[in-house]
Short mmCIF file of C-alpha atoms in Angstrom, two decimals:
data_model
loop_
_atom_site.label_atom_id
_atom_site.label_comp_id
_atom_site.label_asym_id
_atom_site.label_seq_id
_atom_site.Cartn_x
_atom_site.Cartn_y
_atom_site.Cartn_z
CA MET A 1 -0.01 0.01 -0.04
CA ASN A 2 2.87 2.43 0.88
CA GLU A 3 5.13 1.51 -2.00
CA HIS A 4 4.13 4.64 -3.98
CA ILE A 5 4.50 7.03 -0.93
CA ALA A 6 7.90 8.85 -1.00
CA LEU A 7 8.97 9.98 2.43
CA LEU A 8 12.07 12.26 3.10
CA ILE A 9 13.66 12.47 6.53
CA VAL A 10 15.69 15.71 7.23
CA ASP A 11 17.61 15.57 10.48
CA ASP A 12 21.18 16.36 11.50
CA GLU A 13 21.29 13.44 13.93
CA GLN A 14 22.38 10.30 12.04
CA ILE A 15 20.91 7.96 14.64
CA VAL A 16 17.46 9.57 13.99
CA ARG A 17 17.84 9.27 10.19
CA ASP A 18 18.96 5.68 10.43
CA SER A 19 16.24 4.55 12.69
CA LEU A 20 13.41 6.35 10.90
CA THR A 21 14.69 5.06 7.58
CA LYS A 22 14.65 1.51 8.92
CA TRP A 23 11.14 1.87 10.29
CA PHE A 24 9.52 3.29 7.23
CA ARG A 25 11.32 1.08 4.68
CA GLU A 26 9.98 -1.95 6.57
CA ASP A 27 6.52 -0.48 6.04
CA GLY A 28 7.07 -0.32 2.34
CA TYR A 29 7.72 3.42 1.93
CA ILE A 30 10.17 4.99 -0.55
CA VAL A 31 12.55 6.64 1.93
CA GLY A 32 15.23 9.29 1.42
CA ALA A 33 17.40 11.04 4.13
CA ALA A 34 19.16 14.35 4.32
CA ALA A 35 21.52 15.66 7.09
CA ASN A 36 20.99 19.37 6.26
CA ALA A 37 19.04 21.78 4.36
CA ALA A 38 21.30 21.87 1.28
CA GLU A 39 21.06 18.13 0.86
CA ALA A 40 17.28 18.19 1.41
CA LEU A 41 16.88 20.83 -1.28
CA ARG A 42 19.01 18.78 -3.69
CA LEU A 43 16.76 15.72 -3.08
CA MET A 44 13.66 17.87 -3.56
CA GLN A 45 14.92 18.87 -7.03
CA GLU A 46 15.56 15.29 -8.03
CA GLN A 47 12.20 13.86 -7.26
CA ARG A 48 8.82 14.55 -5.64
CA TRP A 49 8.48 13.67 -1.96
CA HIS A 50 4.93 13.25 -0.60
CA ILE A 51 5.79 13.51 3.05
CA ILE A 52 8.78 15.32 4.71
CA LEU A 53 9.76 14.62 8.33
CA LEU A 54 11.63 17.88 9.13
CA ASP A 55 13.83 18.61 12.14
CA ILE A 56 13.43 22.21 13.39
CA LYS A 57 16.92 22.66 14.94
CA MET A 58 19.72 22.06 12.45
CA PRO A 59 22.99 23.89 11.91
CA GLY A 60 22.89 26.35 9.21
CA MET A 61 19.44 26.78 7.74
CA ASP A 62 16.89 25.62 10.36
CA GLY A 63 13.68 23.73 9.72
CA MET A 64 11.44 26.79 9.80
CA GLU A 65 13.43 28.47 6.94
CA LEU A 66 13.82 25.20 5.09
CA GLN A 67 9.97 24.78 5.15
CA GLN A 68 9.61 28.00 3.14
CA ARG A 69 12.18 26.79 0.62
CA ILE A 70 10.39 23.51 0.27
CA ARG A 71 7.10 25.33 -0.29
CA ASP A 72 8.74 27.20 -3.10
CA ILE A 73 9.57 23.83 -4.73
CA ASP A 74 6.43 21.80 -3.89
CA ALA A 75 3.51 23.62 -2.37
CA HIS A 76 1.62 20.38 -1.81
CA ALA A 77 4.21 18.40 0.08
CA ILE A 78 3.05 17.25 3.58
CA ILE A 79 5.51 18.43 6.29
CA ILE A 80 5.63 16.95 9.81
CA PHE A 81 8.11 18.69 12.17
CA ILE A 82 10.37 16.89 14.51
CA THR A 83 11.23 18.99 17.59
CA ALA A 84 12.59 18.83 21.07
CA HIS A 85 10.37 19.78 24.00
CA ALA A 86 11.98 23.17 24.34
CA SER A 87 10.77 24.15 20.87
CA VAL A 88 7.26 23.06 20.96
CA ASP A 89 6.06 26.68 20.73
CA THR A 90 8.01 26.98 17.47
CA ALA A 91 6.41 23.87 16.19
CA VAL A 92 2.93 25.26 16.93
CA GLN A 93 3.92 28.42 15.09
CA ALA A 94 5.00 26.24 12.19
CA LEU A 95 1.54 24.64 12.04
CA LYS A 96 0.03 28.09 11.40
CA CYS A 97 2.32 28.28 8.41
CA GLY A 98 0.94 25.11 6.88
CA ALA A 99 2.77 22.13 8.45
CA PHE A 100 0.57 19.04 8.91
CA ASP A 101 1.70 18.30 12.50
CA TYR A 102 4.72 17.84 14.73
CA ILE A 103 6.26 15.15 16.96
CA THR A 104 8.63 15.60 19.84
CA LYS A 105 11.88 13.82 20.58
CA PRO A 106 12.38 11.10 21.71
CA ILE A 107 10.20 9.82 18.89
CA ASP A 108 7.58 7.24 19.62
CA PRO A 109 7.49 5.07 16.48
CA ASP A 110 3.83 4.16 16.93
CA HIS A 111 2.80 7.80 17.29
CA LEU A 112 4.86 8.87 14.23
CA SER A 113 3.49 5.94 12.17
CA HIS A 114 -0.06 7.10 13.18
CA LEU A 115 0.67 10.71 12.13
CA VAL A 116 2.09 9.70 8.79
CA SER A 117 -0.87 7.33 8.21
CA ASN A 118 -3.36 10.20 9.00
CA ALA A 119 -1.40 12.52 6.63
CA ILE A 120 -1.63 9.97 3.82
CA LYS A 121 -5.47 9.59 4.35
CA GLN A 122 -5.99 13.37 4.35
CA ARG A 123 -3.96 13.70 1.20
CA ALA A 124 -6.01 10.88 -0.46
CA LEU A 125 -9.26 12.55 0.60
CA ALA A 126 -8.10 15.95 -0.78
CA MET A 127 -7.13 14.33 -4.17
CA GLU A 128 -10.42 12.44 -4.37
CA ASN A 129 -12.31 15.67 -3.58
CA LEU A 130 -10.43 17.46 -6.34
CA LYS A 131 -11.12 14.64 -8.73
CA LEU A 132 -14.85 14.64 -7.95
CA LYS A 133 -14.98 18.50 -8.38
CA GLU A 134 -13.39 18.05 -11.88
CA GLN A 135 -15.95 15.39 -12.72
CA VAL A 136 -19.00 17.45 -11.78
CA VAL A 137 -17.88 20.77 -13.16
CA GLU A 138 -19.03 21.10 -16.78
CA PHE A 139 -17.85 23.47 -19.39
CA SER A 140 -18.92 26.97 -18.40
CA LYS A 141 -18.88 29.95 -20.70
CA PRO A 142 -17.45 33.03 -18.93
CA ASP A 143 -20.08 35.70 -18.53
CA GLU A 144 -17.77 38.41 -19.89
CA ILE A 145 -17.68 36.82 -23.38
CA ILE A 146 -20.85 38.12 -24.96
CA GLY A 147 -22.17 36.99 -28.32
CA ASP A 148 -24.67 34.69 -30.10
CA SER A 149 -23.25 34.90 -33.68
CA SER A 150 -22.06 31.81 -35.54
CA GLN A 151 -18.48 33.18 -35.33
CA ILE A 152 -18.43 33.65 -31.61
CA LYS A 153 -20.17 30.22 -31.17
CA LYS A 154 -17.31 28.65 -33.07
CA VAL A 155 -14.86 30.26 -30.53
CA PHE A 156 -16.74 28.75 -27.65
CA GLU A 157 -16.55 25.32 -29.28
CA MET A 158 -12.79 25.74 -29.76
CA ILE A 159 -12.43 26.66 -26.05
CA LYS A 160 -14.39 23.69 -25.05
CA THR A 161 -12.35 21.42 -27.25
CA VAL A 162 -8.94 22.52 -25.98
CA ALA A 163 -9.71 23.38 -22.35
CA GLY A 164 -9.63 19.81 -21.14
CA THR A 165 -6.18 19.11 -22.69
CA ASP A 166 -2.75 20.49 -21.62
CA THR A 167 -2.07 21.72 -25.20
CA THR A 168 -0.34 25.03 -25.81
CA VAL A 169 -2.72 27.51 -27.26
CA MET A 170 -2.13 30.54 -29.38
CA ILE A 171 -4.96 33.18 -29.49
CA ARG A 172 -5.05 35.42 -32.41
CA GLY A 173 -7.14 38.56 -33.05
CA GLU A 174 -7.10 42.35 -33.40
CA SER A 175 -6.50 44.56 -30.43
CA GLY A 176 -9.60 44.86 -28.19
CA THR A 177 -11.20 41.54 -29.36
CA GLY A 178 -10.88 39.95 -25.83
CA LYS A 179 -7.95 37.66 -26.17
CA GLU A 180 -7.24 37.65 -22.37
CA LEU A 181 -10.88 36.71 -21.70
CA ILE A 182 -10.49 33.68 -24.05
CA ALA A 183 -7.20 32.73 -22.18
CA ARG A 184 -9.02 32.97 -18.83
CA ALA A 185 -12.02 30.88 -20.13
CA ILE A 186 -9.65 28.14 -21.22
CA HIS A 187 -7.90 28.07 -17.89
CA ALA A 188 -11.28 28.20 -15.99
CA ASN A 189 -12.41 25.10 -17.77
CA SER A 190 -9.13 23.18 -17.48
CA GLN A 191 -7.81 20.74 -14.95
CA ARG A 192 -5.44 23.41 -13.73
CA ARG A 193 -8.31 25.78 -12.76
CA TYR A 194 -7.53 25.34 -9.03
CA PHE A 195 -4.08 26.85 -9.62
CA PRO A 196 -3.41 30.36 -10.76
CA ILE A 197 -3.34 31.83 -14.21
CA VAL A 198 -0.46 34.32 -14.32
CA THR A 199 -0.52 36.94 -17.00
CA ILE A 200 2.35 39.03 -18.43
CA ASN A 201 2.15 41.69 -21.13
CA CYS A 202 5.30 41.02 -23.03
CA GLY A 203 4.85 44.20 -25.10
CA ALA A 204 4.84 46.54 -22.20
CA LEU A 205 8.27 45.68 -20.79
CA PRO A 206 11.84 46.41 -21.95
CA GLU A 207 14.06 43.39 -22.59
CA GLY A 208 15.96 43.31 -19.24
CA VAL A 209 12.78 43.89 -17.17
CA LEU A 210 10.89 41.26 -19.10
CA GLU A 211 13.64 38.70 -18.33
CA SER A 212 13.47 39.53 -14.60
CA GLU A 213 9.65 39.40 -14.55
CA LEU A 214 9.61 36.09 -16.17
CA PHE A 215 12.44 34.33 -14.48
CA GLY A 216 12.68 36.19 -11.16
CA HIS A 217 16.05 37.24 -9.68
CA GLU A 218 18.36 36.65 -6.82
CA ARG A 219 19.49 39.29 -4.30
CA GLY A 220 22.35 41.39 -5.78
CA ALA A 221 21.76 40.03 -9.43
CA PHE A 222 21.76 43.73 -10.61
CA THR A 223 21.60 47.12 -9.20
CA GLY A 224 18.43 47.60 -7.12
CA ALA A 225 17.94 43.83 -6.66
CA GLN A 226 17.84 44.01 -2.85
CA TYR A 227 15.74 40.89 -2.38
CA ARG A 228 15.22 37.54 -4.11
CA ARG A 229 12.09 37.71 -6.22
CA LYS A 230 10.06 34.97 -7.81
CA GLY A 231 9.23 35.41 -11.49
CA LYS A 232 6.01 34.73 -13.34
CA LEU A 233 7.26 31.17 -14.30
CA GLU A 234 7.38 30.10 -10.64
CA LEU A 235 4.16 31.89 -9.70
CA ALA A 236 2.43 29.91 -12.52
CA ASP A 237 3.54 26.53 -11.26
CA GLY A 238 0.63 24.11 -11.40
CA GLY A 239 -1.45 26.56 -13.42
CA THR A 240 -1.33 28.57 -16.59
CA LEU A 241 1.09 31.16 -17.91
CA PHE A 242 -0.47 33.64 -20.29
CA LEU A 243 1.93 35.38 -22.50
CA ASP A 244 0.10 38.40 -23.92
CA GLU A 245 1.65 40.16 -26.97
CA VAL A 246 4.10 37.31 -27.42
CA GLY A 247 5.12 38.71 -30.79
CA ASN A 248 7.00 41.46 -28.89
CA ILE A 249 9.40 39.19 -27.05
CA ASP A 250 13.07 39.71 -28.01
CA MET A 251 15.05 36.97 -29.59
CA LYS A 252 17.12 36.10 -26.50
CA THR A 253 14.11 35.82 -24.25
CA GLN A 254 12.46 33.66 -26.93
CA MET A 255 15.37 31.28 -26.72
CA ASP A 256 15.36 31.18 -22.92
CA LEU A 257 11.56 30.45 -22.88
CA LEU A 258 11.96 27.76 -25.52
CA ARG A 259 14.44 26.10 -23.22
CA VAL A 260 12.00 26.31 -20.26
CA ILE A 261 9.19 24.81 -22.40
CA GLU A 262 11.44 21.84 -23.36
CA THR A 263 13.14 21.19 -19.98
CA LYS A 264 10.50 22.46 -17.59
CA GLN A 265 13.27 24.09 -15.55
CA PHE A 266 15.21 27.30 -15.33
CA THR A 267 17.31 29.44 -13.04
CA ARG A 268 16.60 32.89 -11.70
CA VAL A 269 18.55 35.89 -13.05
CA GLY A 270 21.86 35.90 -11.09
CA GLY A 271 21.16 32.45 -9.58
CA ASN A 272 22.57 29.00 -9.87
CA GLU A 273 19.70 26.96 -8.37
CA THR A 274 17.69 24.93 -10.82
CA ILE A 275 13.99 25.41 -10.41
CA LYS A 276 11.44 22.87 -11.80
CA VAL A 277 8.07 24.08 -12.94
CA ASP A 278 4.90 22.64 -14.43
CA PHE A 279 2.56 25.01 -16.15
CA ARG A 280 0.55 25.34 -19.32
CA ILE A 281 1.33 28.03 -21.81
CA ILE A 282 -1.40 30.12 -23.51
CA CYS A 283 -0.17 33.09 -25.59
CA ALA A 284 -1.83 35.85 -27.62
CA THR A 285 -0.79 38.08 -30.48
CA ASN A 286 -2.17 40.51 -32.95
CA LYS A 287 1.02 40.29 -35.11
CA ASP A 288 1.62 38.32 -38.17
CA LEU A 289 4.12 35.80 -36.61
CA GLU A 290 4.55 33.96 -39.90
CA LEU A 291 5.86 37.18 -41.47
CA ALA A 292 8.02 37.79 -38.36
CA VAL A 293 9.51 34.38 -38.78
CA LYS A 294 10.37 35.16 -42.45
CA GLU A 295 11.86 38.45 -41.51
CA GLY A 296 14.00 36.82 -38.72
CA THR A 297 12.53 38.77 -35.82
CA PHE A 298 10.76 35.63 -34.31
CA ARG A 299 12.40 32.22 -33.86
CA GLU A 300 10.83 29.45 -36.02
CA ASP A 301 11.32 26.78 -33.46
CA PHE A 302 9.63 29.02 -30.73
CA TYR A 303 6.81 29.77 -33.13
CA TYR A 304 6.07 26.04 -33.69
CA ARG A 305 6.17 25.19 -29.96
CA LEU A 306 3.62 27.90 -29.29
CA ASN A 307 1.38 27.45 -32.26
CA VAL A 308 -0.02 24.07 -31.52
CA PHE A 309 -3.75 24.92 -31.28
CA THR A 310 -4.98 28.24 -32.52
CA VAL A 311 -8.08 30.18 -31.46
CA SER A 312 -8.83 33.09 -33.82
CA ILE A 313 -11.22 35.77 -32.56
CA PRO A 314 -13.18 37.59 -35.28
CA PRO A 315 -13.15 41.41 -35.20
CA LEU A 316 -16.41 43.05 -34.11
CA ARG A 317 -17.13 44.37 -37.61
CA GLU A 318 -17.41 40.74 -38.79
CA ARG A 319 -19.97 39.78 -36.12
CA LYS A 320 -22.23 42.84 -35.97
CA SER A 321 -25.18 40.73 -34.78
CA ASP A 322 -23.38 40.61 -31.42
CA ILE A 323 -23.33 44.35 -31.05
CA PRO A 324 -26.86 44.75 -29.57
CA LEU A 325 -26.05 42.01 -26.98
CA LEU A 326 -22.79 43.76 -26.08
CA VAL A 327 -24.44 47.11 -25.86
CA ASN A 328 -27.10 45.92 -23.51
CA TYR A 329 -24.46 44.17 -21.41
CA PHE A 330 -22.43 47.30 -21.08
CA VAL A 331 -25.48 49.41 -20.28
CA ASN A 332 -26.49 47.07 -17.44
CA LYS A 333 -22.84 46.80 -16.24
CA HIS A 334 -22.27 50.54 -16.01
CA LYS A 335 -25.84 51.28 -14.77
CA ARG A 336 -25.02 49.28 -11.60
CA ALA A 337 -21.62 50.80 -11.18
CA MET A 338 -22.85 54.43 -11.69
CA GLY A 339 -26.23 54.07 -9.96
CA LYS A 340 -28.04 55.66 -12.95
CA ASP A 341 -31.51 55.00 -14.31
CA ILE A 342 -30.49 54.56 -17.91
CA SER A 343 -31.57 50.99 -18.90
CA SER A 344 -31.90 50.97 -22.67
CA VAL A 345 -30.64 52.35 -26.04
CA SER A 346 -32.88 54.15 -28.48
CA PRO A 347 -33.40 52.45 -31.91
CA GLU A 348 -31.67 55.43 -33.56
CA ALA A 349 -28.57 55.10 -31.37
CA MET A 350 -28.48 51.33 -31.71
CA ASP A 351 -28.58 51.64 -35.45
CA ILE A 352 -25.63 54.04 -35.38
CA LEU A 353 -23.69 51.62 -33.06
CA VAL A 354 -24.36 48.59 -35.25
CA GLN A 355 -23.35 50.51 -38.50
CA TYR A 356 -19.96 51.58 -37.05
CA ASP A 357 -16.98 49.42 -37.90
CA TRP A 358 -15.36 49.56 -34.48
CA PRO A 359 -11.59 49.40 -35.27
CA GLY A 360 -10.91 49.19 -31.58
CA ASN A 361 -13.32 46.23 -31.32
CA VAL A 362 -15.07 45.38 -28.01
CA ARG A 363 -12.79 47.55 -25.97
CA GLU A 364 -13.70 50.56 -28.09
CA LEU A 365 -17.43 49.83 -27.83
CA GLU A 366 -17.21 49.48 -24.02
CA ASN A 367 -15.43 52.85 -23.80
CA ALA A 368 -18.06 54.41 -26.00
CA MET A 369 -20.92 52.94 -23.89
CA GLU A 370 -19.32 54.03 -20.56
CA ARG A 371 -19.00 57.55 -21.81
CA ALA A 372 -22.56 57.56 -23.05
CA MET A 373 -23.78 56.40 -19.64
CA VAL A 374 -21.84 59.21 -18.07
CA VAL A 375 -23.34 62.07 -20.18
CA GLY A 376 -26.83 60.43 -20.67
CA LYS A 377 -29.73 62.29 -19.04
CA SER A 378 -32.81 60.35 -20.03
CA CYS A 379 -33.78 56.75 -19.36
CA ALA A 380 -32.36 55.62 -22.76
CA ILE A 381 -29.09 56.29 -24.63
CA THR A 382 -29.74 58.60 -27.64
CA PRO A 383 -27.51 59.53 -30.59
CA ALA A 384 -26.65 62.76 -28.80
CA ASP A 385 -25.23 60.79 -25.83
CA LEU A 386 -22.68 58.96 -27.85
CA PRO A 387 -19.12 60.12 -27.32
CA PHE A 388 -18.63 61.14 -30.84
CA GLN A 389 -20.85 61.66 -33.84
CA LEU A 390 -20.87 58.14 -35.17
CA SER A 391 -23.62 58.75 -37.65
CA GLU A 392 -21.69 61.68 -39.19
CA ARG A 393 -18.55 59.56 -39.33
CA ASN A 394 -20.26 56.68 -41.02
CA ASN A 395 -21.78 58.99 -43.64
CA GLU A 396 -19.06 61.52 -44.04
CA PRO A 397 -17.59 61.84 -47.48
CA GLN A 398 -14.25 60.12 -48.02
CA SER A 399 -12.55 63.19 -49.44
CA GLY A 400 -9.38 65.07 -48.70
CA SER A 401 -5.80 64.02 -48.84
CA LEU A 402 -4.40 60.87 -47.32
CA ALA A 403 -2.84 62.98 -44.54
CA ASP A 404 -6.07 64.67 -43.80
CA MET A 405 -7.80 61.33 -43.39
CA GLU A 406 -5.02 60.07 -41.17
CA LYS A 407 -5.23 63.14 -39.00
CA ARG A 408 -8.94 62.91 -38.58
CA HIS A 409 -8.70 59.16 -37.83
CA ILE A 410 -5.96 59.55 -35.21
CA ALA A 411 -7.83 62.47 -33.61
CA ARG A 412 -10.93 60.23 -33.27
CA VAL A 413 -9.03 57.35 -31.80
CA LEU A 414 -7.30 59.56 -29.20
CA GLU A 415 -10.66 60.95 -28.22
CA GLU A 416 -12.29 57.57 -27.98
CA GLN A 417 -9.39 56.15 -25.94
CA ARG A 418 -9.36 59.26 -23.74
CA TRP A 419 -5.76 59.88 -24.76
CA ASN A 420 -4.50 56.58 -23.43
CA ILE A 421 -1.51 56.26 -25.63
CA THR A 422 -1.01 52.49 -25.18
CA HIS A 423 -4.63 51.71 -26.08
CA SER A 424 -4.67 54.30 -28.94
CA ALA A 425 -1.53 52.75 -30.42
CA GLU A 426 -3.18 49.33 -30.20
CA VAL A 427 -6.24 50.46 -31.98
CA LEU A 428 -4.25 52.13 -34.71
CA GLN A 429 -1.94 49.17 -34.87
CA ILE A 430 1.23 51.26 -34.64
CA ASP A 431 3.83 51.47 -31.85
CA ARG A 432 3.84 54.10 -29.21
CA VAL A 433 6.74 56.05 -30.58
CA THR A 434 5.17 56.33 -34.01
CA LEU A 435 1.98 57.61 -32.40
CA TYR A 436 3.90 60.24 -30.38
CA ASN A 437 5.59 61.32 -33.62
CA LYS A 438 2.23 61.74 -35.37
CA ILE A 439 0.78 63.63 -32.40
CA ALA A 440 3.68 66.11 -32.80
CA LYS A 441 3.32 66.18 -36.55
CA TYR A 442 -0.37 67.05 -36.48
CA GLY A 443 -0.01 69.42 -33.52
CA PHE A 444 -2.48 67.56 -31.29
CA ARG A 445 -2.81 68.76 -27.70
CA LYS A 446 -4.18 66.69 -24.89
CA PRO A 447 -7.43 68.35 -23.67
#
């Protein structure tokens, strides 16, 4: 019965290690022993230990500090402290930090055997409970993904198909289509849903900062690194790592991430300790990665490791039948938040909203509806409440020079995005520097 249970004994007294090893091996356990923290951490890296018998008082790193290091490697390991009478208070404190129980020296073999047996039973019950939860939870569509069009129904089917697997997913779509919502829906319907989904926007961080955010760093790794810090890879252990704007990752970090995907291990910046991780990767991009591969700005091997299963989100202009559903959803959402009596949209306003092409997609529509709710005075949104004259824009003649048209379009987007440069650049599908240059070129001033 115990042949699949791995038990690690950590104690600086050899007589304790030898006697406990003999007892538990006779009961059929897989047993390992370590005389100090360094040896214990090495054994933790080599295999998974279900139960750890951990002495509190040891030279060098004591059991309390070692418990925290063990939790960094395996958050689910069961720890039972071994302590002398004088340190019972410390052991009680350790229980508050997540230890299963403690036993005092001299050790009573029967009492320790009873503790370990109880720990195994509780672990089995917890695993069975988790399994039952997974069996009864059916696919659930996140409330935030609104739509009834055939295009969005196809997206729901793709989420349902891939969620139950551990396959790497690439989500593609224009800015503002809701790629992060799709990633969260896949995670929420996966077997990893009881662990975190950790998100990082790869396009918002410079090269050196992105590396530290992903891999973490050791104290003193660089100027300003006063403390050891876990990176997103460690924080996502057991769950899902969502790499947003993956097309903006530099070539060196692409290579480093590819190595992590293949080996499931890495080291922190400035560190030597190998850290093992287990997470699923979901990534998103609005870039043409195939073109980036041809141009040599995106690694081909990294591209193929990420592009296993693709979910493509259609832009809002290709699923206009969803616009009324989205509009009503945003009206109700902001009605509650603002405490206003507005509960509907006039047919004229709805017609304008449906006719518009929404280059910024759902994000732009929500911004427009939030602003309409702010300025609206009656019980229904009217054309006059819309944040800009959509009807005039839809019907305006397409005359003037190309520069004039560009100037008008950029002015509209800046207004719609409330001068949020990052969001405006995403809607315009240009980088921030280019947008700043065009703002200067056309003499725009922030209101």
